[in-house]
Coordinates of C-alpha atoms in Angstrom, one line a residue:
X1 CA -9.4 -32.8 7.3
X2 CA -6.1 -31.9 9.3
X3 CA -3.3 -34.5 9.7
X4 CA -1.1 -34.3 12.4
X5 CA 2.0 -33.3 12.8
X6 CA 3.9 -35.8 12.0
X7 CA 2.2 -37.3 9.5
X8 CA 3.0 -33.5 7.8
X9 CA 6.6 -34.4 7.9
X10 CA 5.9 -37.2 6.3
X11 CA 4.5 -36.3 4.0
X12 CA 7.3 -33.3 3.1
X13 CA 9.7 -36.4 2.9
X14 CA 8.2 -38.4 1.2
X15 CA 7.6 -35.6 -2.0
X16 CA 4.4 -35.7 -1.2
X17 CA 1.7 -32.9 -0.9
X18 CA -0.2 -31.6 2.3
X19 CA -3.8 -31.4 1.7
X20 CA -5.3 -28.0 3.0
X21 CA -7.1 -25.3 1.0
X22 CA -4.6 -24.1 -1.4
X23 CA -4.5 -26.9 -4.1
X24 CA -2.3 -29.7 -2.4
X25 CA -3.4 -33.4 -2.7
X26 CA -3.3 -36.1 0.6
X27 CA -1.4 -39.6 -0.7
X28 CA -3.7 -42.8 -0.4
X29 CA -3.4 -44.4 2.8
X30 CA -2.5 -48.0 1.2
X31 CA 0.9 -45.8 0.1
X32 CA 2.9 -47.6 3.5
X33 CA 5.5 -45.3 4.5
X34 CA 5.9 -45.4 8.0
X35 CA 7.6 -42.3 9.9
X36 CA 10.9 -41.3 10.2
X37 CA 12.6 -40.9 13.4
X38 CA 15.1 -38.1 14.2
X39 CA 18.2 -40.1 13.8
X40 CA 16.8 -41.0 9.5
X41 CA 16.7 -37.0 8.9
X42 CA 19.7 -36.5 7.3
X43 CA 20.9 -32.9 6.2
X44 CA 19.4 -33.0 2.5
X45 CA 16.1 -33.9 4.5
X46 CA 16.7 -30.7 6.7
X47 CA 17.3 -29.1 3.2
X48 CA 14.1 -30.6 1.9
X49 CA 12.0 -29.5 4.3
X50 CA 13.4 -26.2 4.3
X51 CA 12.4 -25.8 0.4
X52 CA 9.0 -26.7 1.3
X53 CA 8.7 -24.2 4.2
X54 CA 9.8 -21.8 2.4
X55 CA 7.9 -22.7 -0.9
X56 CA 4.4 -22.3 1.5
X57 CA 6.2 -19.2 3.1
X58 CA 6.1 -17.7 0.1
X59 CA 2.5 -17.9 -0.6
X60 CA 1.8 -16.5 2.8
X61 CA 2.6 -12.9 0.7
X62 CA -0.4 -13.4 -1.5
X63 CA -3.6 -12.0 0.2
X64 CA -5.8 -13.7 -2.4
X65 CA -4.7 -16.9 -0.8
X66 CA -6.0 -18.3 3.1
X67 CA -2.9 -16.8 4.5
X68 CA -3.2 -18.2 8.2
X69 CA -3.8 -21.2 7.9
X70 CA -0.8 -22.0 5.1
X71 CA 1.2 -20.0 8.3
X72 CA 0.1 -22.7 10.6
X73 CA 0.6 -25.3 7.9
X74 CA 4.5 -24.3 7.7
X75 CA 4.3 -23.7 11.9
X76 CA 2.9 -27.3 12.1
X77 CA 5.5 -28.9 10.1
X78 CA 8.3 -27.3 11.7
X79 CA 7.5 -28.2 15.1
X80 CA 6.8 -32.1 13.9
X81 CA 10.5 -31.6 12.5
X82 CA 12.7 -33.2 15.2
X83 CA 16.1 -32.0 13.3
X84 CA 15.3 -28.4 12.1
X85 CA 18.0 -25.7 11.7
X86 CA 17.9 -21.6 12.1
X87 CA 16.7 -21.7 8.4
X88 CA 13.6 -23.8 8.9
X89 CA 13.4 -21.1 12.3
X90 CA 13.8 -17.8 10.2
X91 CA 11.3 -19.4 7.5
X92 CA 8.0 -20.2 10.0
X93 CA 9.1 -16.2 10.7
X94 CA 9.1 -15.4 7.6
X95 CA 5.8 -17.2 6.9
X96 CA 4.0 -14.9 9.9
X97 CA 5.7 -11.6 8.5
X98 CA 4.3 -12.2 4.8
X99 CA 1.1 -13.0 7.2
X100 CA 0.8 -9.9 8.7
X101 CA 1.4 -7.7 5.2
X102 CA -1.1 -9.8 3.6
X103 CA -3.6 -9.4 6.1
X104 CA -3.2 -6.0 6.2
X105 CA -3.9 -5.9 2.5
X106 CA -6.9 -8.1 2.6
X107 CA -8.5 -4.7 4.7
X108 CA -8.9 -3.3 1.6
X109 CA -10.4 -6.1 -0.2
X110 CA -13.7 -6.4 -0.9
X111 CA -16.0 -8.3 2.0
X112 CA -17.2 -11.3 -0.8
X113 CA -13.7 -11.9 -0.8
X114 CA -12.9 -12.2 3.2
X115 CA -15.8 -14.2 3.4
X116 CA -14.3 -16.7 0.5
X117 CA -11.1 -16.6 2.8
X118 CA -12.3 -17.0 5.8
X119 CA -14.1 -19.8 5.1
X120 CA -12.5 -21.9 3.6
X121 CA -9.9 -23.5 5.6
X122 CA -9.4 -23.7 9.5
X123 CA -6.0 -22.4 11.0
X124 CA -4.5 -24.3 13.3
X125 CA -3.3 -20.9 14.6
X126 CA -5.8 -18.2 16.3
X127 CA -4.4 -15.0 14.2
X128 CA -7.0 -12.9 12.6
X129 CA -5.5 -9.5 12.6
X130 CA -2.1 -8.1 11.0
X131 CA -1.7 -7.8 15.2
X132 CA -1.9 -11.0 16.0
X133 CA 0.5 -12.0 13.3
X134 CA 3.3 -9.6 14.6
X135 CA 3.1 -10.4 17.9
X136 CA 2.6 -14.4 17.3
X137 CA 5.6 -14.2 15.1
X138 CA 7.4 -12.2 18.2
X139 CA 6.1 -14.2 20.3
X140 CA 8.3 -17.3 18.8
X141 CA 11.4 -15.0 18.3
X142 CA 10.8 -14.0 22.2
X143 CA 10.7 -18.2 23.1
X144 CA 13.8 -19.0 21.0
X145 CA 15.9 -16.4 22.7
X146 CA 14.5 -16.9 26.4
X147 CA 15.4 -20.8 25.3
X148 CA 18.8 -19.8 24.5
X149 CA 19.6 -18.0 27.4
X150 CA 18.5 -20.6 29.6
X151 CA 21.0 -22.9 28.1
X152 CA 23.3 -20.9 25.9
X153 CA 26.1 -24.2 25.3
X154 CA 22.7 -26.3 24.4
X155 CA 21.8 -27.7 20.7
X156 CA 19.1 -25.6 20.6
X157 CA 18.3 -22.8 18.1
X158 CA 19.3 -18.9 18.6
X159 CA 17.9 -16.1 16.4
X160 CA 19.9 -14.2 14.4
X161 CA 20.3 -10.9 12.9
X162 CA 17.6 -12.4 10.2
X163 CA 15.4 -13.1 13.0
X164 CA 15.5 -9.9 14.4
X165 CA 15.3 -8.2 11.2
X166 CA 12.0 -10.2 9.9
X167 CA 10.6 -9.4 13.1
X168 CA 10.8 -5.2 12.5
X169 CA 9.6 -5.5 9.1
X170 CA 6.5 -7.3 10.2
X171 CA 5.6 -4.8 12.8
X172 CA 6.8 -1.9 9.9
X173 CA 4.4 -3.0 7.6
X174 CA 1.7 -2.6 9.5
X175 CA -0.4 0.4 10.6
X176 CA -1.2 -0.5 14.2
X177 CA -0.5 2.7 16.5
X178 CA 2.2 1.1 18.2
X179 CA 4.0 -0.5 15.7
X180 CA 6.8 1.5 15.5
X181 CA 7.5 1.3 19.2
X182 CA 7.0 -2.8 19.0
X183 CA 9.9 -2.2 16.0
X184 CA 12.1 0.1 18.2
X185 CA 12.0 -2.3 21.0
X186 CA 13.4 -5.1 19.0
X187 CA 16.0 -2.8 17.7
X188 CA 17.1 -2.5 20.8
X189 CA 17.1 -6.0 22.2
X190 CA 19.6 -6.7 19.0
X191 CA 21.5 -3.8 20.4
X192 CA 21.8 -4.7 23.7
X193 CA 22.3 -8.5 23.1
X194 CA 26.1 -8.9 22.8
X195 CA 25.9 -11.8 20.1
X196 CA 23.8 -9.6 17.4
X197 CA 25.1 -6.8 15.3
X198 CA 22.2 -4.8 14.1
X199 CA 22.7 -3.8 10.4
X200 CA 21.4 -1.5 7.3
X201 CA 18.4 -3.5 7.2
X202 CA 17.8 -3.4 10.7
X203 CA 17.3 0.8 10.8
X204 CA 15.9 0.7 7.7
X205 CA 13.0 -1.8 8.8
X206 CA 12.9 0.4 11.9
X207 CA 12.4 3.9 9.7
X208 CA 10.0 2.2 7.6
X209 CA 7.9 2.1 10.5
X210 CA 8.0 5.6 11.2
X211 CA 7.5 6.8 8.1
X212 CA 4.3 5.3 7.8
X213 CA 3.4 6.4 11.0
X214 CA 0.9 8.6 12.1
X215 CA 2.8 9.8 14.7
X216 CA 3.7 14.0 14.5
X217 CA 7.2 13.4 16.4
X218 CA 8.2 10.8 13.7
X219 CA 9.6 12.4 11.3
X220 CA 12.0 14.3 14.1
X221 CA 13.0 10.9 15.9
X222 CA 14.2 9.3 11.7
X223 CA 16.0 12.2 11.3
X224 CA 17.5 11.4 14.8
X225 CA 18.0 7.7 13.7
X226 CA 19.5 8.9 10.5
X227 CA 22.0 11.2 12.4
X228 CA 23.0 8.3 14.7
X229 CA 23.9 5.9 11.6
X230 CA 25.8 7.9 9.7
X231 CA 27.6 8.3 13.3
X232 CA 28.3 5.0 13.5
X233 CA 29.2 4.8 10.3
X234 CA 32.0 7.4 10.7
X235 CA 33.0 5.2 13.5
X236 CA 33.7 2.1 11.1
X237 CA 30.8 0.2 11.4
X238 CA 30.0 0.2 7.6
X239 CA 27.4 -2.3 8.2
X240 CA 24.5 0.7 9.3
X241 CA 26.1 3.2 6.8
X242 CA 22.8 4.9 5.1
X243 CA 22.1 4.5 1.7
X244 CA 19.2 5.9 -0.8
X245 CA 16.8 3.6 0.8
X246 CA 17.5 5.1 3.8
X247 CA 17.2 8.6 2.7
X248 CA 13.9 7.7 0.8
X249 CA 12.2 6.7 3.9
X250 CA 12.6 10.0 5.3
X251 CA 11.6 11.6 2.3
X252 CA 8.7 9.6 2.7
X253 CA 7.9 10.6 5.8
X254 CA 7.9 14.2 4.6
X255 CA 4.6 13.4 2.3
X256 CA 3.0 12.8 5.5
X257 CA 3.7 15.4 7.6
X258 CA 3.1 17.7 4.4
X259 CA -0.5 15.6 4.6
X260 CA -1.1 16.4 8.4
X261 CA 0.1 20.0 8.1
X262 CA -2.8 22.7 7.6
X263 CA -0.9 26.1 7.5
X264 CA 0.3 25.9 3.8
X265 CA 3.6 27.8 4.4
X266 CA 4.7 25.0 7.0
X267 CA 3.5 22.6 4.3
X268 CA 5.7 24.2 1.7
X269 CA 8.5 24.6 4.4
X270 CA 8.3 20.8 4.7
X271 CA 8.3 20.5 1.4
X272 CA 11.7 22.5 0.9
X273 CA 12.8 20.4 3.4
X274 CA 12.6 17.2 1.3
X275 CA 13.8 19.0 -1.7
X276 CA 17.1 20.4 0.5
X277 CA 17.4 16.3 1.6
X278 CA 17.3 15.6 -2.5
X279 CA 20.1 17.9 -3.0
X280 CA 22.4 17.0 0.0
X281 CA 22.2 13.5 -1.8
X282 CA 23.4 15.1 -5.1
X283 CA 25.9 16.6 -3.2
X284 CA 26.9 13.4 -1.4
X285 CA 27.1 11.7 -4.9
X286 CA 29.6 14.5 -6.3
X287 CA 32.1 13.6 -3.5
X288 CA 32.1 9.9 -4.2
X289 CA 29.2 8.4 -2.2
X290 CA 26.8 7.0 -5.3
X291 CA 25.1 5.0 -2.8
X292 CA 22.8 8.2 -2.4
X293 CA 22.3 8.4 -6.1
X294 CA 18.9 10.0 -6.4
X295 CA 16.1 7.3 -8.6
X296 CA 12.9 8.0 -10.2
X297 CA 11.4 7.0 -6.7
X298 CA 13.0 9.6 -4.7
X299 CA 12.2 12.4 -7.2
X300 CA 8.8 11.3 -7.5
X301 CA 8.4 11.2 -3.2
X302 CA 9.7 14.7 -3.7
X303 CA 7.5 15.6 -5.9
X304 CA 4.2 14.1 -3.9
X305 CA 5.7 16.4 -1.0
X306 CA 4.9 19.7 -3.2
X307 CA 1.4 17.8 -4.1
X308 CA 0.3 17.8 -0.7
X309 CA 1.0 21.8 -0.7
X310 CA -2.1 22.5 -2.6
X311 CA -1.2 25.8 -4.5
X312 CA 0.1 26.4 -8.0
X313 CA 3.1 27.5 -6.5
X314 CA 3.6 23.9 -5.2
X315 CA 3.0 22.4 -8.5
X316 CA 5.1 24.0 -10.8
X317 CA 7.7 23.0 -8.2
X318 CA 6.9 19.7 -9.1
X319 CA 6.9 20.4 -12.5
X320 CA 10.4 21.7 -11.9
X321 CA 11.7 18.6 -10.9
X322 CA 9.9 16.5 -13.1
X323 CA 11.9 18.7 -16.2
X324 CA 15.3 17.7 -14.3
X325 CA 14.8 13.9 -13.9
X326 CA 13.9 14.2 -18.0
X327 CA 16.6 15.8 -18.5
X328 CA 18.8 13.2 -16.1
X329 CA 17.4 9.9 -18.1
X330 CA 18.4 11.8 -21.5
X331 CA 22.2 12.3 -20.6
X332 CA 22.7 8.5 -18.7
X333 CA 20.1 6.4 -20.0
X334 CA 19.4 5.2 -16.6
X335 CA 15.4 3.5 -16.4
X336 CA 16.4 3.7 -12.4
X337 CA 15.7 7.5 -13.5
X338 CA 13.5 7.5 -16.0
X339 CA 9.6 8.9 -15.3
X340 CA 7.4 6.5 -14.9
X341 CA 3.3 6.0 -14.2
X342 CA 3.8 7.1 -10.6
X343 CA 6.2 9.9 -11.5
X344 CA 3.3 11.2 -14.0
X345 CA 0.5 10.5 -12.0
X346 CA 2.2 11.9 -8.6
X347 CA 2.5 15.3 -11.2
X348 CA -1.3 15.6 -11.8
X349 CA -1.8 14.8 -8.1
X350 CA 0.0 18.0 -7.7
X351 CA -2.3 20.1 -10.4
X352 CA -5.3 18.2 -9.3
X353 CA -4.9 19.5 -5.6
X354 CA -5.1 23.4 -6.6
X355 CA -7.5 25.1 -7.5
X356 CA -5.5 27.3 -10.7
X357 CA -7.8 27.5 -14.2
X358 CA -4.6 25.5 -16.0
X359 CA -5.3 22.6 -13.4
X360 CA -7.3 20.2 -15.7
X361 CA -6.0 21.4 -18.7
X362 CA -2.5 20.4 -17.5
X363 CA -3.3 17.2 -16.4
X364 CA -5.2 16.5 -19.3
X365 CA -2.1 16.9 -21.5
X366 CA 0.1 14.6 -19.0
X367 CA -2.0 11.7 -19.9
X368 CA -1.6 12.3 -23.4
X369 CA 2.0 12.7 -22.7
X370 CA 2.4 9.9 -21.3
X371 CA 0.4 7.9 -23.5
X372 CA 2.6 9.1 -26.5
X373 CA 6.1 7.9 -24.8
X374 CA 4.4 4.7 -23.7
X375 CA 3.2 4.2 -27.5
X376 CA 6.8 5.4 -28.3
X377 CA 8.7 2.8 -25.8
X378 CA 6.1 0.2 -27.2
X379 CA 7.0 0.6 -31.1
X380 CA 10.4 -0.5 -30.5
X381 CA 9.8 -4.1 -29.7
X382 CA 12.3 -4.5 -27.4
X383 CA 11.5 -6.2 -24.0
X384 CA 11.3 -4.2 -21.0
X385 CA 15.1 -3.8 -19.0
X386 CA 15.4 -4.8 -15.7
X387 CA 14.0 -2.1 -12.9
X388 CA 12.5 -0.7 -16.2
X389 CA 8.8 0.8 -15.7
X390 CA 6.6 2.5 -18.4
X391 CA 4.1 5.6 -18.2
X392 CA 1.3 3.5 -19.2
X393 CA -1.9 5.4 -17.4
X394 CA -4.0 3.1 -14.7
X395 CA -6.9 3.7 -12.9
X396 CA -5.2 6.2 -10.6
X397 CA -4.2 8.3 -12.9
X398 CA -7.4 8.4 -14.6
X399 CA -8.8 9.2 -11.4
X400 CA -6.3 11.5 -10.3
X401 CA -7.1 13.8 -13.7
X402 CA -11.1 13.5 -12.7
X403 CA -9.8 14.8 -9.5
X404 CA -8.7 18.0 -10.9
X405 CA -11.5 18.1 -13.6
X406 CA -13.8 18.5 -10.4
X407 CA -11.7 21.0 -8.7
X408 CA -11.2 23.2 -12.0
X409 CA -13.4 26.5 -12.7
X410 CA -14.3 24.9 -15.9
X411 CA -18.0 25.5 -17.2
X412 CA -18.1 22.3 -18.5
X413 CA -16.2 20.1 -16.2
X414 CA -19.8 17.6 -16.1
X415 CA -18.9 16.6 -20.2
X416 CA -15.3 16.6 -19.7
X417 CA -15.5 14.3 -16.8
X418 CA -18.0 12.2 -18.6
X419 CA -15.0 11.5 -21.2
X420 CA -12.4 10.9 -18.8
X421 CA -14.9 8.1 -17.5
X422 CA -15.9 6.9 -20.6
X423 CA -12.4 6.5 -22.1
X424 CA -11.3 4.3 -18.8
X425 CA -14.5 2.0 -19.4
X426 CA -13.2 1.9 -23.0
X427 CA -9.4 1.0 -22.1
X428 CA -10.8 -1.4 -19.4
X429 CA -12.0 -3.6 -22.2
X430 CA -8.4 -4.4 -23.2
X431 CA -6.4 -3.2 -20.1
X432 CA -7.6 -4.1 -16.6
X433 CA -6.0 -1.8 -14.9
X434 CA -7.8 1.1 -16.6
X435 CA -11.2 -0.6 -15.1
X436 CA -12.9 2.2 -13.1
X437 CA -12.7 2.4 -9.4
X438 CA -15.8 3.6 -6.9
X439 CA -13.4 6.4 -6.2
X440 CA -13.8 7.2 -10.0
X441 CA -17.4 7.4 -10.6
X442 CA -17.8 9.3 -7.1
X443 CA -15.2 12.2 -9.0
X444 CA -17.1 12.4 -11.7
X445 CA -20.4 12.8 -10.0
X446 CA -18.4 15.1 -7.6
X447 CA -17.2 17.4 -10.9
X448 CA -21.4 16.9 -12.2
X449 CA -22.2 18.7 -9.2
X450 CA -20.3 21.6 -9.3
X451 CA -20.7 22.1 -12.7
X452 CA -22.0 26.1 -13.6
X453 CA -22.7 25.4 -17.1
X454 CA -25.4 23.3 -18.3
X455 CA -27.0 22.5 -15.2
X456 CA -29.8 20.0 -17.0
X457 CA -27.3 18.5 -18.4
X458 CA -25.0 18.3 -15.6
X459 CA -27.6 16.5 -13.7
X460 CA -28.8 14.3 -16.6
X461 CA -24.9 12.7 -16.4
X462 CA -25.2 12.8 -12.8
X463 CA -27.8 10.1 -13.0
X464 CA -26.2 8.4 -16.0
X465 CA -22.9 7.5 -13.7
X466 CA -24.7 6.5 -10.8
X467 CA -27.3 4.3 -13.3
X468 CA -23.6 3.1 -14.5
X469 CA -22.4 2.5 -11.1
X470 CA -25.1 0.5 -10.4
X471 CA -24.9 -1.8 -13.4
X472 CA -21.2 -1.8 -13.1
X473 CA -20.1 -5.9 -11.9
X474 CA -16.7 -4.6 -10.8
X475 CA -17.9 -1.8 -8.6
X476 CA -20.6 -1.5 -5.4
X477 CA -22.0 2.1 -4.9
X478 CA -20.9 3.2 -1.4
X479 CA -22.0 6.2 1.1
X480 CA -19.9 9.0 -1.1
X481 CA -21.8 7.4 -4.7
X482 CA -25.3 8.4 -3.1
X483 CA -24.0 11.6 -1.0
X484 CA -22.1 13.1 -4.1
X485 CA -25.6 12.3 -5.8
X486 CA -27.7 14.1 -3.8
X487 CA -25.4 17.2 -3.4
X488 CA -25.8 17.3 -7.6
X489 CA -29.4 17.5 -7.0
X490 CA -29.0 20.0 -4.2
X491 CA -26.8 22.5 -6.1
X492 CA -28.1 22.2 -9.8
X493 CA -31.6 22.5 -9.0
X494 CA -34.4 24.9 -7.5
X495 CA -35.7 24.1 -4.6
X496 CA -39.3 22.5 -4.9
X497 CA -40.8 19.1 -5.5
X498 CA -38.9 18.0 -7.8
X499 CA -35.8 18.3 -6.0
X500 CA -37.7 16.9 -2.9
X501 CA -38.9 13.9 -5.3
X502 CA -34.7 13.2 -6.4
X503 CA -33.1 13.9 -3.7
X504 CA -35.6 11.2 -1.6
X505 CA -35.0 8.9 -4.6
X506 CA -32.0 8.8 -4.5
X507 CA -31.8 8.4 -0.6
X508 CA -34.0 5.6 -0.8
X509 CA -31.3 3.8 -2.8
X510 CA -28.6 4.4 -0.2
X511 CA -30.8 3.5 2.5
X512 CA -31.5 0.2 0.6
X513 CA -27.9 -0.5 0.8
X514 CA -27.2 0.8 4.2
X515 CA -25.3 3.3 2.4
X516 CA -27.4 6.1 5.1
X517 CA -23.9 8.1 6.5
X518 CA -23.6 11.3 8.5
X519 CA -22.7 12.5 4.6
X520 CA -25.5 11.5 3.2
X521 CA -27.9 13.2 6.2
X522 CA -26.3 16.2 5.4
X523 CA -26.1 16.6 1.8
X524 CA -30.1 15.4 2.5
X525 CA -30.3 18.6 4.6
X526 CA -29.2 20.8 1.6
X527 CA -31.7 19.2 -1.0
X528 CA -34.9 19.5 0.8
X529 CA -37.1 21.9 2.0
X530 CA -37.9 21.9 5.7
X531 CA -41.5 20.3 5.7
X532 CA -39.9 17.2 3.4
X533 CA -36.6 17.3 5.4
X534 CA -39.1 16.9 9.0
X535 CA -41.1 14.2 7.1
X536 CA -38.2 11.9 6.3
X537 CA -36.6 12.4 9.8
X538 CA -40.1 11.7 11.2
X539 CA -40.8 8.5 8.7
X540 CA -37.3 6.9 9.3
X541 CA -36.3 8.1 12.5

């Protein structure tokens, strides 16, 4: 059941609840309010109704929840509002920008849960994609100010700075290709429109979008951007000068390049990069500007810039800086600076990506390390400060160590992995966030198969994980489960029928889950002879 519009106002005014999917209750018709007119809203009604947008605005941020349609529940009240302000305005945009990052997340969750949301409500609205959110929520910034200039001295509402601002972020957080143009352009209308002053926010929303981008230019056109703020800001206009957020969004934009990059010297030249960007902002904080004082976040984006290197060389650059941001929490007592899960985790991400025989080893001891301090900060019994963060392992960095387990030259790497897995299934019990990912198991079948020790037994815990996989509620097996399965087979045993029998076994499980991928096909190539490879292309094909 809908109501309509007005009856939604209503029912705002009245402290009452509107009845759609997420948990609010209709009132009994017999309750006799009638509608207010226009000339009953006073201002603490204005206020009221603001509260409530907002209050559903909020929720639009949790991608658990049936994010359109409380959007068009907050649209649908503020347009049966007939005294609304720029609040109640920059509100129904703020409900479509939480819109559009929450559907963006809810591509990564699993399909029973899209089916649960898309089911069970019915949008006013037709938004499906973070897309449609952005440009429906431009779309309404776009009607205001084409409103306004039609009649510029009428009582009608004008966005603001706000406005503008929500609008970029929306289009920042998402990874459509042309995003960032979509957040330049409106950047530019603010700078072209003579009542709107862009601000900090404003650039920063704007090289947010770029670095996130999978454009190759972008990291040229931030540093651009970042060159024409501090311009301004030389000028006078305080209001764009940059600050570490600023500078971190370049930084971050480094990691990517480093990703995209294949020659490893221009990966490690873009990796100096960042790191000569780090100590221009020490600099900058020696001559009085602590704006730029360097956190635990921008050593740890430096840091995942030498991870994406790949070479030992890389990583014990990393572990360079990781010895200096010790050593900076130690003297100030700063948590903004002290290592955290992310900065450990980023570290082994650096180890894990090489192939050097200290790789797992190394990583190994991190965890431990950071178990130890986290043990350490727990003892004390003191509450966590604010901005405070602890080195508590997760699932990530569990998987991260597996990573390098697999990569390592290690004899044993199948038993070692084995352990890694099992102590995560063993945290998970008490800690959720240790639970094991797909993207875990799949690194430990990876590390099975190129085990050179114990073959056998290599392949026996193969089998086991996928056997665990499969029984495992929180986890589906996926194309990578069954392909990194069927490489094992292919690499740790002879060829013959009984690799022919377990590599087909196995390939009739992924073909039972539709699981059959161009990577499965070929790692199928590799396990069987010819005759049995020209059988199952002639059976299934």
């Amino acid at each position: 059941m809908r109501l309509n519009s007005r009856a939604l106002l209503l029912l705002v005014l009245s402290g009452s609840s509107v009845g759609t999917s997420f948990g609010f209750s209709i009132p009994s018709r017999k309750s006799g309010v009638r509608l207010l007119s226009a000339e009953f809203v006073s201002d603490h009604d204005v206020y009221k109704i603001n509260r409530k947008l907002d209050e559903l605005a909020e929720q639009c941020g949790d991608a658990k929840k049936p994010v359109v349609a409380i959007a068009s529940e907050v649209e649908d009240i503020y347009h049966a509002s007939e005294k609304k302000d720029l609040v109640s305005f920059n509100v129904l945009l703020k409900a479509w920008g939480r819109t559009c990052q929450s559907l963006e997340r809810q591509k990564y969750i699993h399909y029973d849960v899209h089916e649960k949301l898309s089911t069970t409500s019915i949008p006013s609205v037709a938004v499906y994609t973070p897309r449609d959110a952005a440009e429906h929520l431009t779309k309404h910034l776009m009607e205001a100010e084409a409103s306004y200039e039609k009649d510029p001295d009428g009582d009608l509402i004008y966005p603001d700075e706000t406005s503008y601002n929500i609008a970029i972020d929306a289009w920042a957080k998402i990874s459509v290709p042309d995003s960032t143009e979509a957040a330049e352009r409106l950047l530019k209308k603010m700078i072209n429109n003579p009542r709107l002053e862009p601000c900090l926010i404003s650039y920063n929303s704007v090289l947010d979008s770029h670095a996130h981008s999978s454009d190759v230019t972008s990291l040229k056109r931030m540093n651009k951007i970042w060159q024409h703020m501090q311009n301004l800001a030389e000028d006078g206009n305080k209001k764009v000068k940059p600050n570490l957020r600023t500078a971190n969004l370049i930084l971050t934009a480094c990691v990517r390049m480093a990703e995209r990059l294949e020659d490893v010297n221009d990966k490690m030249a873009c990796a100096e990069q960042a790191r000569a960007l780090l100590e221009d902002m020490k600099k900058r904080v020696d001559a009085g500007a602590v704006e730029f004082t360097p956190d635990i976040t921008t050593y740890s984006i430096v840091m995942d810039v030498y991870a994406r290197v790949g070479i030992a060389k890389s990583a014990l650059k990393a572990e360079d800086l990781m010895k200096e941001i010790k050593e900076v929490f130690q003297e100030t007592g700063d948590c903004r600076r002290q290592p955290n899960v992310r900065t450990y985790t980023t570290l082994i991400g650096a180890w894990s990506r090489t192939t050097d025989t200290r790789a797992a080893a190394r990583a190994e001891s991190l965890v431990e390390e950071m178990e130890e301090l986290y043990a350490e900060r727990m003892a004390k019994g003191t509450p966590l400060k604010p901005g405070e963060e602890t080195t508590k392992p997760n699932a990530r960095t569990f998987t991260t160590v597996l990573h390098a387990i697999s990569r390592s030259r290690d004899h044993g790497k199948a038993k070692r992995a084995l352990r890694t897995l099992m102590k995560m299934r063993e945290l998970a019990k008490t800690d959720p966030d240790c639970t094991p990912t797909i993207g875990a198991y799949n690194q430990a079948i990876d590390a099975c198969a190129k085990s050179r020790g114990d073959q056998v037994e290599a392949l026996k815990i193969a089998f086991a994980i996928l056997k665990t996989v499969e029984m495992d509620e929180n986890v589906k097996p996926i194309d990578h489960t069954y392909s990194n399965t069927i490489k094992t087979v292919a690499f740790l045993l002879p060829t013959g029928s009984e690799r022919n029998k377990l590599a087909l076994a196995v390939f009739e499980k992924a073909k039972k889950d539709g699981m059959v991928s161009g990577e499965v096909m070929k790692n199928m190539r590799k396990a069987l002879d010819a005759d049995a490879m020209h059988e199952l292309l002639s059976e299934d094909f």
